[in-house]
Short mmCIF file of C-alpha atoms in Angstrom, two decimals:
data_model
loop_
_atom_site.label_atom_id
_atom_site.label_comp_id
_atom_site.label_asym_id
_atom_site.label_seq_id
_atom_site.Cartn_x
_atom_site.Cartn_y
_atom_site.Cartn_z
CA MET B 1 15.95 -9.86 21.05
CA THR B 2 14.28 -9.09 17.77
CA GLU B 3 15.02 -11.54 15.00
CA ARG B 4 16.93 -10.16 12.02
CA ILE B 5 16.46 -11.14 8.40
CA LEU B 6 18.82 -10.73 5.46
CA VAL B 7 16.90 -9.24 2.51
CA THR B 8 17.47 -7.48 -0.79
CA PRO B 9 16.30 -3.85 -1.26
CA ALA B 10 13.48 -5.19 -3.50
CA ASP B 11 12.07 -7.17 -0.56
CA LEU B 12 11.42 -3.85 1.19
CA LEU B 13 8.93 -2.55 -1.39
CA GLY B 14 5.85 -4.12 0.23
CA ASP B 15 5.47 -6.51 -2.70
CA GLY B 16 4.73 -9.62 -0.66
CA VAL B 17 2.20 -11.13 1.71
CA PHE B 18 2.03 -12.09 5.36
CA GLU B 19 0.01 -13.79 8.08
CA THR B 20 -0.03 -13.37 11.84
CA VAL B 21 -0.94 -16.46 13.84
CA ASP B 22 -1.71 -16.89 17.55
CA LEU B 23 0.86 -19.35 18.90
CA ARG B 24 -0.92 -21.31 21.62
CA PRO B 25 0.41 -24.02 23.95
CA SER B 26 -1.45 -26.43 21.62
CA GLY B 27 0.37 -25.00 18.56
CA PRO B 28 -0.31 -22.31 15.94
CA TRP B 29 -4.06 -21.55 16.04
CA LEU B 30 -5.98 -22.03 12.76
CA LEU B 31 -2.66 -22.53 10.98
CA GLU B 32 -4.05 -24.23 7.87
CA GLN B 33 -6.63 -21.45 7.38
CA HIS B 34 -3.84 -18.86 7.61
CA LEU B 35 -1.63 -20.79 5.20
CA SER B 36 -4.51 -21.11 2.71
CA ARG B 37 -5.05 -17.37 2.85
CA LEU B 38 -1.31 -16.76 2.42
CA VAL B 39 -1.44 -18.84 -0.78
CA ARG B 40 -4.49 -16.91 -2.04
CA SER B 41 -2.85 -13.58 -1.20
CA ALA B 42 0.31 -14.65 -3.01
CA ALA B 43 -1.71 -15.53 -6.11
CA ILE B 44 -3.39 -12.09 -6.08
CA LEU B 45 0.07 -10.49 -6.04
CA GLY B 46 1.35 -12.73 -8.83
CA LEU B 47 3.85 -14.49 -6.53
CA PRO B 48 4.76 -18.12 -7.17
CA GLU B 49 3.00 -20.60 -4.87
CA PRO B 50 5.08 -20.83 -1.70
CA ASP B 51 6.52 -24.10 -0.34
CA LEU B 52 5.03 -24.02 3.14
CA SER B 53 6.57 -27.21 4.47
CA PRO B 54 9.11 -25.25 6.59
CA VAL B 55 6.15 -23.69 8.41
CA ARG B 56 4.21 -26.94 8.78
CA ASN B 57 7.28 -28.82 9.96
CA ARG B 58 8.50 -26.31 12.48
CA VAL B 59 8.10 -27.14 16.15
CA PHE B 60 7.30 -24.01 18.13
CA GLU B 61 8.70 -23.90 21.63
CA SER B 62 6.98 -20.78 22.89
CA THR B 63 3.62 -19.05 22.71
CA GLY B 64 3.17 -15.57 21.26
CA ALA B 65 2.68 -14.13 17.81
CA LEU B 66 3.95 -16.02 14.78
CA ARG B 67 4.49 -13.87 11.72
CA ILE B 68 4.95 -15.53 8.34
CA ILE B 69 6.30 -13.26 5.60
CA TYR B 70 6.54 -14.27 1.95
CA THR B 71 8.02 -12.12 -0.83
CA ARG B 72 9.59 -12.83 -4.22
CA GLY B 73 12.85 -13.24 -2.32
CA LEU B 74 12.09 -14.96 0.97
CA LEU B 75 9.84 -16.98 3.26
CA ASN B 76 10.41 -15.95 6.86
CA MET B 77 8.93 -16.95 10.20
CA SER B 78 9.40 -14.93 13.36
CA VAL B 79 7.95 -15.26 16.84
CA SER B 80 7.45 -12.35 19.19
CA PRO B 81 5.45 -11.69 22.37
CA ILE B 82 1.86 -10.58 21.87
CA PRO B 83 1.90 -6.79 22.36
CA ASP B 84 0.40 -5.67 25.70
CA GLY B 85 -1.82 -3.21 23.86
CA LEU B 86 -3.63 -6.01 22.05
CA LEU B 87 -4.16 -7.99 25.27
CA ARG B 88 -5.56 -4.85 26.88
CA GLU B 89 -7.93 -4.29 23.93
CA ARG B 90 -9.16 -7.88 24.23
CA ARG B 91 -9.86 -7.28 27.93
CA GLU B 92 -11.12 -3.69 27.90
CA GLY B 93 -12.45 -3.20 24.37
CA VAL B 94 -11.76 -0.42 21.88
CA ARG B 95 -13.07 3.10 21.32
CA THR B 96 -13.62 3.37 17.57
CA ILE B 97 -14.40 6.06 15.04
CA SER B 98 -15.74 5.53 11.54
CA ALA B 99 -14.40 7.24 8.43
CA ASP B 100 -14.86 7.19 4.68
CA LEU B 101 -12.03 5.25 3.04
CA GLY B 102 -12.75 7.07 -0.24
CA VAL B 103 -13.21 3.77 -2.08
CA SER B 104 -16.34 2.50 -3.79
CA ILE B 105 -17.05 -1.24 -3.52
CA ARG B 106 -18.35 -1.03 -7.10
CA ARG B 107 -15.23 0.61 -8.52
CA ARG B 108 -12.33 -1.49 -7.27
CA PRO B 109 -9.80 -1.53 -10.12
CA PRO B 110 -9.24 -4.92 -11.80
CA TRP B 111 -5.69 -5.09 -10.37
CA SER B 112 -6.90 -4.37 -6.83
CA ILE B 113 -5.03 -6.25 -4.10
CA SER B 114 -7.57 -5.29 -1.42
CA ALA B 115 -8.51 -8.96 -0.85
CA ALA B 116 -4.86 -9.92 -0.18
CA LYS B 117 -2.97 -9.52 3.09
CA SER B 118 -0.11 -7.68 1.44
CA LEU B 119 3.00 -6.29 3.11
CA SER B 120 1.99 -2.83 1.84
CA TYR B 121 0.64 -1.86 5.23
CA ALA B 122 1.65 1.82 5.43
CA SER B 123 -1.93 3.05 4.89
CA ASN B 124 -3.23 0.76 7.62
CA PHE B 125 -0.68 2.13 10.08
CA ALA B 126 -1.39 5.71 8.97
CA ALA B 127 -5.12 5.17 9.56
CA ARG B 128 -4.52 3.89 13.08
CA ARG B 129 -2.19 6.80 13.88
CA TRP B 130 -4.90 9.18 12.65
CA ALA B 131 -7.49 7.44 14.84
CA ALA B 132 -5.18 7.81 17.84
CA ARG B 133 -4.88 11.55 17.15
CA GLN B 134 -8.70 11.73 17.30
CA GLY B 135 -8.60 10.08 20.74
CA ALA B 136 -9.75 6.65 19.48
CA ASP B 137 -8.11 3.23 19.74
CA ASP B 138 -9.12 2.05 16.30
CA MET B 139 -11.34 2.84 13.37
CA ILE B 140 -14.00 1.38 11.11
CA TRP B 141 -13.63 2.09 7.39
CA LEU B 142 -16.67 2.90 5.25
CA SER B 143 -17.02 2.69 1.47
CA THR B 144 -18.12 5.80 -0.44
CA GLU B 145 -21.61 4.18 -0.57
CA GLY B 146 -21.69 4.16 3.25
CA TYR B 147 -21.12 0.43 3.76
CA VAL B 148 -18.98 -0.82 6.62
CA LEU B 149 -15.80 -2.43 5.23
CA GLU B 150 -13.26 -3.43 7.87
CA ALA B 151 -10.87 -2.00 10.44
CA PRO B 152 -7.24 -1.28 9.43
CA THR B 153 -6.03 -4.55 11.01
CA ALA B 154 -9.24 -6.41 11.90
CA SER B 155 -12.64 -7.57 10.66
CA VAL B 156 -15.89 -6.13 11.95
CA VAL B 157 -18.27 -8.59 13.66
CA TRP B 158 -21.65 -7.73 15.16
CA LEU B 159 -24.65 -9.36 16.85
CA ALA B 160 -28.18 -8.34 15.87
CA GLY B 161 -31.43 -10.24 16.38
CA GLY B 162 -29.72 -13.48 17.35
CA GLU B 163 -27.52 -13.31 14.25
CA LEU B 164 -23.74 -13.17 14.44
CA CYS B 165 -22.58 -11.24 11.36
CA THR B 166 -19.48 -10.13 9.55
CA VAL B 167 -19.03 -8.09 6.37
CA SER B 168 -19.14 -10.21 3.22
CA PRO B 169 -15.53 -10.22 1.96
CA ALA B 170 -16.57 -11.02 -1.62
CA GLU B 171 -19.12 -8.19 -1.84
CA ALA B 172 -16.96 -5.66 -0.03
CA GLY B 173 -13.69 -6.59 -1.78
CA ILE B 174 -11.92 -6.88 1.57
CA LEU B 175 -9.61 -9.41 3.19
CA PRO B 176 -11.52 -12.47 4.45
CA GLY B 177 -11.00 -12.44 8.22
CA ILE B 178 -9.95 -15.84 9.51
CA THR B 179 -10.92 -15.22 13.14
CA ALA B 180 -14.28 -13.73 12.09
CA LEU B 181 -15.13 -16.59 9.72
CA HIS B 182 -14.08 -19.18 12.31
CA LEU B 183 -16.26 -17.47 14.91
CA LEU B 184 -19.24 -17.54 12.55
CA SER B 185 -18.69 -21.28 12.02
CA LEU B 186 -19.18 -21.68 15.79
CA ALA B 187 -22.41 -19.64 15.92
CA GLY B 188 -24.70 -22.72 15.89
CA PRO B 189 -23.35 -24.34 19.09
CA ALA B 190 -23.66 -20.91 20.75
CA GLY B 191 -27.35 -20.74 19.86
CA LEU B 192 -26.88 -18.04 17.22
CA ARG B 193 -27.33 -17.88 13.46
CA ALA B 194 -24.47 -16.71 11.25
CA SER B 195 -24.50 -14.31 8.33
CA GLU B 196 -22.04 -12.61 6.00
CA ARG B 197 -23.55 -9.43 4.65
CA MET B 198 -23.22 -5.73 3.97
CA VAL B 199 -24.23 -3.26 6.65
CA THR B 200 -24.49 0.52 6.86
CA LEU B 201 -23.02 2.48 9.74
CA ASP B 202 -26.48 3.20 11.18
CA GLU B 203 -27.41 -0.49 11.13
CA LEU B 204 -24.11 -1.36 12.74
CA ALA B 205 -24.60 1.25 15.47
CA ALA B 206 -28.00 -0.31 16.25
CA ALA B 207 -26.47 -3.80 16.77
CA GLU B 208 -26.53 -5.36 20.25
CA ALA B 209 -22.77 -5.72 20.21
CA ILE B 210 -19.86 -4.96 17.85
CA TRP B 211 -16.36 -6.45 17.89
CA LEU B 212 -13.12 -6.11 15.97
CA ALA B 213 -11.85 -9.62 15.22
CA SER B 214 -8.23 -10.49 14.53
CA SER B 215 -5.84 -13.37 15.22
CA LEU B 216 -4.03 -11.97 18.23
CA ARG B 217 -6.74 -9.87 19.83
CA GLY B 218 -9.37 -12.48 19.16
CA LEU B 219 -12.30 -10.16 19.80
CA ALA B 220 -12.01 -6.58 20.99
CA GLU B 221 -15.44 -5.27 21.90
CA VAL B 222 -16.35 -1.84 20.53
CA THR B 223 -17.02 0.18 23.69
CA SER B 224 -17.71 3.40 21.82
CA LEU B 225 -18.48 4.26 18.21
CA ASP B 226 -18.02 7.85 17.03
CA GLY B 227 -18.07 9.08 20.59
CA VAL B 228 -21.24 7.22 21.64
CA PRO B 229 -20.54 4.79 24.52
CA ARG B 230 -21.86 1.25 24.23
CA ALA B 231 -22.79 -1.10 27.11
CA ARG B 232 -20.56 -4.17 27.48
CA SER B 233 -22.12 -7.32 26.06
CA PRO B 234 -22.46 -10.57 28.02
CA TRP B 235 -21.54 -12.28 24.74
CA THR B 236 -17.96 -11.03 24.78
CA PRO B 237 -16.59 -13.49 27.37
CA ARG B 238 -18.73 -16.31 25.93
CA LEU B 239 -17.45 -15.80 22.40
CA LEU B 240 -13.84 -15.35 23.54
CA GLU B 241 -14.14 -18.63 25.42
CA LEU B 242 -15.61 -20.26 22.32
CA LEU B 243 -12.52 -19.08 20.41
CA GLY B 244 -10.29 -20.57 23.10
CA PHE B 245 -8.95 -17.30 24.47
CA PRO B 246 -8.34 -17.05 28.22
CA VAL B 247 -11.06 -15.01 29.92
CA ASP B 248 -10.31 -13.27 33.22
CA MET H 1 25.80 -9.17 -6.81
CA THR H 2 22.70 -7.80 -5.15
CA GLU H 3 23.34 -5.97 -1.92
CA ARG H 4 21.82 -7.52 1.20
CA ILE H 5 20.38 -5.68 4.17
CA LEU H 6 19.79 -6.91 7.71
CA VAL H 7 16.28 -5.90 8.80
CA THR H 8 13.65 -6.72 11.40
CA PRO H 9 10.32 -8.28 10.35
CA ALA H 10 8.65 -4.90 11.05
CA ASP H 11 10.82 -3.27 8.36
CA LEU H 12 9.10 -5.51 5.80
CA LEU H 13 5.61 -4.06 6.34
CA GLY H 14 5.94 -1.26 3.78
CA ASP H 15 5.89 1.34 6.56
CA GLY H 16 8.70 3.49 5.24
CA VAL H 17 9.66 5.71 2.34
CA PHE H 18 12.13 5.65 -0.53
CA GLU H 19 13.67 7.55 -3.40
CA THR H 20 15.30 6.41 -6.62
CA VAL H 21 17.99 8.69 -8.01
CA ASP H 22 19.81 8.64 -11.36
CA LEU H 23 23.51 8.24 -10.56
CA ARG H 24 25.35 10.17 -13.26
CA PRO H 25 29.08 10.56 -13.85
CA SER H 26 28.60 14.03 -12.33
CA GLY H 27 26.98 12.54 -9.22
CA PRO H 28 23.41 11.77 -8.05
CA TRP H 29 21.04 13.81 -10.23
CA LEU H 30 18.70 16.22 -8.41
CA LEU H 31 19.82 14.70 -5.11
CA GLU H 32 18.67 17.57 -2.88
CA GLN H 33 15.20 17.54 -4.44
CA HIS H 34 14.95 13.79 -3.82
CA LEU H 35 16.15 14.16 -0.24
CA SER H 36 13.63 16.95 0.41
CA ARG H 37 10.85 14.72 -0.88
CA LEU H 38 12.12 11.83 1.28
CA VAL H 39 11.83 14.11 4.32
CA ARG H 40 8.30 15.18 3.33
CA SER H 41 7.27 11.56 2.70
CA ALA H 42 8.69 10.54 6.08
CA ALA H 43 6.65 13.27 7.79
CA ILE H 44 3.45 12.06 6.08
CA LEU H 45 4.14 8.56 7.47
CA GLY H 46 4.89 9.89 10.95
CA LEU H 47 8.56 8.83 10.76
CA PRO H 48 11.20 10.84 12.62
CA GLU H 49 13.18 13.21 10.40
CA PRO H 50 16.05 11.19 8.91
CA ASP H 51 19.70 12.12 9.32
CA LEU H 52 20.71 12.28 5.66
CA SER H 53 24.38 13.09 6.14
CA PRO H 54 25.42 9.49 5.22
CA VAL H 55 23.76 10.04 1.82
CA ARG H 56 25.20 13.51 1.29
CA ASN H 57 28.69 12.41 2.34
CA ARG H 58 28.87 9.23 0.31
CA VAL H 59 31.12 9.21 -2.74
CA PHE H 60 29.59 7.15 -5.52
CA GLU H 61 32.04 5.30 -7.70
CA SER H 62 29.66 4.05 -10.36
CA THR H 63 26.68 5.23 -12.35
CA GLY H 64 23.28 3.49 -12.22
CA ALA H 65 20.27 3.65 -9.96
CA LEU H 66 20.66 4.79 -6.37
CA ARG H 67 17.87 3.66 -4.08
CA ILE H 68 17.52 5.29 -0.67
CA ILE H 69 15.23 3.45 1.75
CA TYR H 70 14.16 4.83 5.12
CA THR H 71 12.00 2.97 7.66
CA ARG H 72 11.54 3.19 11.43
CA GLY H 73 14.46 0.77 11.64
CA LEU H 74 16.96 1.70 8.95
CA LEU H 75 18.37 4.12 6.39
CA ASN H 76 19.82 2.16 3.47
CA MET H 77 21.48 3.08 0.18
CA SER H 78 21.96 0.63 -2.64
CA VAL H 79 23.25 1.03 -6.18
CA SER H 80 22.19 -1.19 -9.06
CA PRO H 81 22.35 -1.00 -12.86
CA ILE H 82 19.50 0.83 -14.56
CA PRO H 83 17.17 -1.92 -15.85
CA ASP H 84 17.37 -2.45 -19.62
CA GLY H 85 13.57 -2.17 -19.84
CA LEU H 86 13.67 1.43 -18.62
CA LEU H 87 16.41 2.39 -21.08
CA ARG H 88 14.36 0.83 -23.87
CA GLU H 89 11.27 2.77 -22.78
CA ARG H 90 13.26 6.01 -22.83
CA ARG H 91 14.39 5.20 -26.38
CA GLU H 92 11.27 3.64 -27.86
CA GLY H 93 8.43 5.03 -25.75
CA VAL H 94 5.58 3.25 -23.99
CA ARG H 95 2.21 1.87 -25.03
CA THR H 96 -0.20 2.94 -22.29
CA ILE H 97 -3.74 2.23 -21.24
CA SER H 98 -5.87 4.32 -18.94
CA ALA H 99 -7.96 2.95 -16.08
CA ASP H 100 -10.09 4.20 -13.21
CA LEU H 101 -8.15 3.96 -9.94
CA GLY H 102 -11.47 3.98 -8.05
CA VAL H 103 -10.39 6.98 -6.00
CA SER H 104 -12.00 10.42 -5.91
CA ILE H 105 -9.66 13.41 -5.62
CA ARG H 106 -12.29 15.01 -3.39
CA ARG H 107 -12.58 12.07 -0.98
CA ARG H 108 -9.00 11.22 -0.03
CA PRO H 109 -9.16 10.17 3.63
CA PRO H 110 -7.42 12.52 6.09
CA TRP H 111 -4.76 9.85 6.80
CA SER H 112 -4.02 9.35 3.09
CA ILE H 113 -0.37 8.72 2.25
CA SER H 114 -0.94 9.18 -1.50
CA ALA H 115 1.39 12.20 -1.59
CA ALA H 116 4.25 10.19 -0.03
CA LYS H 117 6.63 7.85 -1.85
CA SER H 118 5.98 5.00 0.56
CA LEU H 119 7.46 1.52 0.45
CA SER H 120 3.91 0.14 0.18
CA TYR H 121 4.30 -0.41 -3.55
CA ALA H 122 2.39 -3.67 -4.06
CA SER H 123 -0.57 -1.92 -5.75
CA ASN H 124 1.76 -0.10 -8.14
CA PHE H 125 3.39 -3.37 -9.17
CA ALA H 126 -0.01 -5.08 -9.46
CA ALA H 127 -1.23 -2.29 -11.75
CA ARG H 128 1.79 -2.65 -14.03
CA ARG H 129 1.37 -6.44 -14.19
CA TRP H 130 -2.28 -5.91 -15.11
CA ALA H 131 -1.28 -3.44 -17.83
CA ALA H 132 1.19 -6.00 -19.22
CA ARG H 133 -1.59 -8.61 -19.38
CA GLN H 134 -3.57 -6.11 -21.50
CA GLY H 135 -0.60 -5.88 -23.88
CA ALA H 136 0.52 -2.44 -22.65
CA ASP H 137 3.84 -1.27 -21.21
CA ASP H 138 2.37 1.04 -18.62
CA MET H 139 -0.84 2.71 -17.53
CA ILE H 140 -2.35 6.07 -16.70
CA TRP H 141 -4.57 6.21 -13.61
CA LEU H 142 -7.77 8.25 -13.61
CA SER H 143 -9.75 9.53 -10.64
CA THR H 144 -13.44 8.59 -10.36
CA GLU H 145 -14.18 12.13 -11.66
CA GLY H 146 -12.22 11.30 -14.83
CA TYR H 147 -9.11 13.36 -14.10
CA VAL H 148 -5.69 12.07 -15.05
CA LEU H 149 -3.67 11.32 -11.89
CA GLU H 150 -0.34 9.61 -12.51
CA ALA H 151 1.24 6.39 -13.73
CA PRO H 152 2.06 3.64 -11.20
CA THR H 153 5.74 4.68 -11.11
CA ALA H 154 5.85 7.96 -13.06
CA SER H 155 4.28 11.39 -13.50
CA VAL H 156 2.29 12.33 -16.59
CA VAL H 157 3.65 15.26 -18.64
CA TRP H 158 2.12 16.65 -21.82
CA LEU H 159 2.58 19.43 -24.37
CA ALA H 160 -0.42 21.39 -25.62
CA GLY H 161 -0.52 24.83 -27.26
CA GLY H 162 3.10 25.63 -26.41
CA GLU H 163 2.49 24.73 -22.79
CA LEU H 164 4.42 21.98 -21.02
CA CYS H 165 2.11 20.59 -18.36
CA THR H 166 1.98 18.12 -15.53
CA VAL H 167 -0.83 17.16 -13.16
CA SER H 168 -1.06 19.42 -10.12
CA PRO H 169 0.14 17.24 -7.22
CA ALA H 170 -1.68 19.34 -4.62
CA GLU H 171 -5.05 19.20 -6.42
CA ALA H 172 -4.76 15.55 -7.39
CA GLY H 173 -3.35 14.37 -4.05
CA ILE H 174 -0.51 12.56 -5.82
CA LEU H 175 3.23 12.32 -5.36
CA PRO H 176 5.02 15.44 -6.67
CA GLY H 177 7.20 14.17 -9.51
CA ILE H 178 10.75 15.48 -9.25
CA THR H 179 11.69 14.85 -12.87
CA ALA H 180 8.42 16.40 -14.10
CA LEU H 181 8.73 19.50 -11.90
CA HIS H 182 12.38 19.95 -12.87
CA LEU H 183 11.44 19.68 -16.54
CA LEU H 184 8.75 22.33 -16.12
CA SER H 185 11.33 24.63 -14.51
CA LEU H 186 13.32 24.37 -17.77
CA ALA H 187 10.34 25.17 -20.03
CA GLY H 188 11.27 28.86 -20.44
CA PRO H 189 14.71 28.29 -21.99
CA ALA H 190 13.05 25.77 -24.35
CA GLY H 191 10.59 28.42 -25.55
CA LEU H 192 7.60 26.85 -23.76
CA ARG H 193 5.33 27.93 -20.97
CA ALA H 194 4.85 25.67 -17.93
CA SER H 195 1.67 24.73 -16.10
CA GLU H 196 0.55 22.42 -13.32
CA ARG H 197 -3.11 21.59 -13.75
CA MET H 198 -5.84 18.98 -13.89
CA VAL H 199 -6.65 17.35 -17.21
CA THR H 200 -9.29 14.89 -18.40
CA LEU H 201 -8.40 11.85 -20.47
CA ASP H 202 -9.93 13.42 -23.63
CA GLU H 203 -7.89 16.60 -23.19
CA LEU H 204 -4.76 14.53 -22.61
CA ALA H 205 -5.40 12.45 -25.72
CA ALA H 206 -5.68 15.69 -27.75
CA ALA H 207 -2.23 16.88 -26.57
CA GLU H 208 0.62 17.21 -29.09
CA ALA H 209 2.76 14.85 -27.04
CA ILE H 210 2.52 12.88 -23.77
CA TRP H 211 5.34 11.48 -21.65
CA LEU H 212 5.76 9.48 -18.48
CA ALA H 213 8.44 11.18 -16.39
CA SER H 214 10.53 9.44 -13.73
CA SER H 215 14.08 9.62 -12.41
CA LEU H 216 15.60 6.70 -14.29
CA ARG H 217 13.59 6.75 -17.51
CA GLY H 218 13.70 10.52 -17.66
CA LEU H 219 10.95 10.79 -20.26
CA ALA H 220 9.24 7.84 -21.93
CA GLU H 221 7.06 9.10 -24.76
CA VAL H 222 3.53 7.70 -24.92
CA THR H 223 3.42 6.03 -28.34
CA SER H 224 -0.11 4.73 -27.92
CA LEU H 225 -2.95 5.53 -25.54
CA ASP H 226 -5.79 3.02 -25.16
CA GLY H 227 -4.82 1.37 -28.43
CA VAL H 228 -4.63 4.59 -30.47
CA PRO H 229 -1.11 5.09 -31.91
CA ARG H 230 0.52 8.50 -31.52
CA ALA H 231 3.13 10.08 -33.80
CA ARG H 232 6.56 10.57 -32.24
CA SER H 233 7.21 14.14 -31.14
CA PRO H 234 10.29 16.13 -32.16
CA TRP H 235 10.25 17.43 -28.59
CA THR H 236 11.23 14.10 -27.06
CA PRO H 237 14.97 14.24 -27.91
CA ARG H 238 15.06 17.98 -27.16
CA LEU H 239 13.55 17.58 -23.72
CA LEU H 240 15.67 14.52 -22.90
CA GLU H 241 18.74 16.54 -23.82
CA LEU H 242 17.52 19.41 -21.65
CA LEU H 243 17.29 16.91 -18.77
CA GLY H 244 20.84 15.76 -19.48
CA PHE H 245 19.98 12.27 -20.69
CA PRO H 246 22.06 10.79 -23.52
CA VAL H 247 20.14 10.90 -26.81
CA ASP H 248 21.02 8.40 -29.55
#
């Protein structure tokens, strides 16, 4: 049964922040990183600093997806099963298309909340519905300058010349991806270098492998980009294992 | 007491639409126009067409602000007093600043929800908080081409050469303002012509009068734009009266 929450109408206006955490048998994965980002997101939205002790103190009795929601009116935790679609994308990869987001990385307004994980997610959902209508599973957003930004609900990670890369959140003005940054911190032991940088679509397409990284999917390998199929990478199971995800 | 609503966590992700209606002694003002826009907004977000009979059949026993919220999970109505700040802005006007929204009217992505009144309102609130930090009451957003778009929670209306104007929603890719469009429909009886068109900031600043139009404020006259004071217009009380708002 879906959990229900008692809210005020104002709580429904997307004016809050959230995090989604992979609940593992060992506990919530990368919880402190997610809570730190929740605090940073809250600050960007002008919310008071949340008291997160109810999250830290809670004992979770099941695995799945933990969602933490924080608005001016509430702090809520809910646990639900990980959607089958995400597990399938982790296993089988994603067909992606790229599209101009219509936003310049040099002209973000000073009040921009693009670096916060805000509850105002309607555009992200609309983008994914549009991608589905084009026959794709997901999409990769580009800035008006042609730089790769992010996916609607994931970070973009790629491997090129022995370097494991993700888009620089500070330069791109995007949400820092916790799974992506954690993966990059593990590059050394895997025999790879790590780099945060900007990349054009052509450079990305030339990479050895591309993934969408997010908490629940872990890594979903990009199996086609703008209709061009891509060979599966031997790195996908290795990196998933490094992240502690079960590999078939 | 604030009304409370029972929702699912998914209802909190801004993936829905809303309307705010002025509840007058004669009933909800321009209700059918607001309900039509709610239906159009819902279609833009891929929501099923709402059954609005509970709204049409409800008898309202007080005046104030009626908020109608529609998500994949709920259709909710709530009534609250009109905030004092809005009444003051109607009476005393608003000091506004302009700022680049960082969006081109020619590069809206195909999945854009900018013409819908979505619940994903965090950016609008952030913009108004930013304006307040600059010592302004409200702001006027500009496209990267320099065209006036809208205010975070209102339409821009102006009077120039006997013409009562608002920004063309179709050309600008913005939400069609119900109060603004209704006002323009009353221009004839007031001895004015009406026009929907694009305007640059310089042209706007040269107008005889500028207002922010929204359901609850009605019209809030722009008393300063980017720090330059503007004389009060004799048209403000006339147009407010035409819209049926009480004039002191």
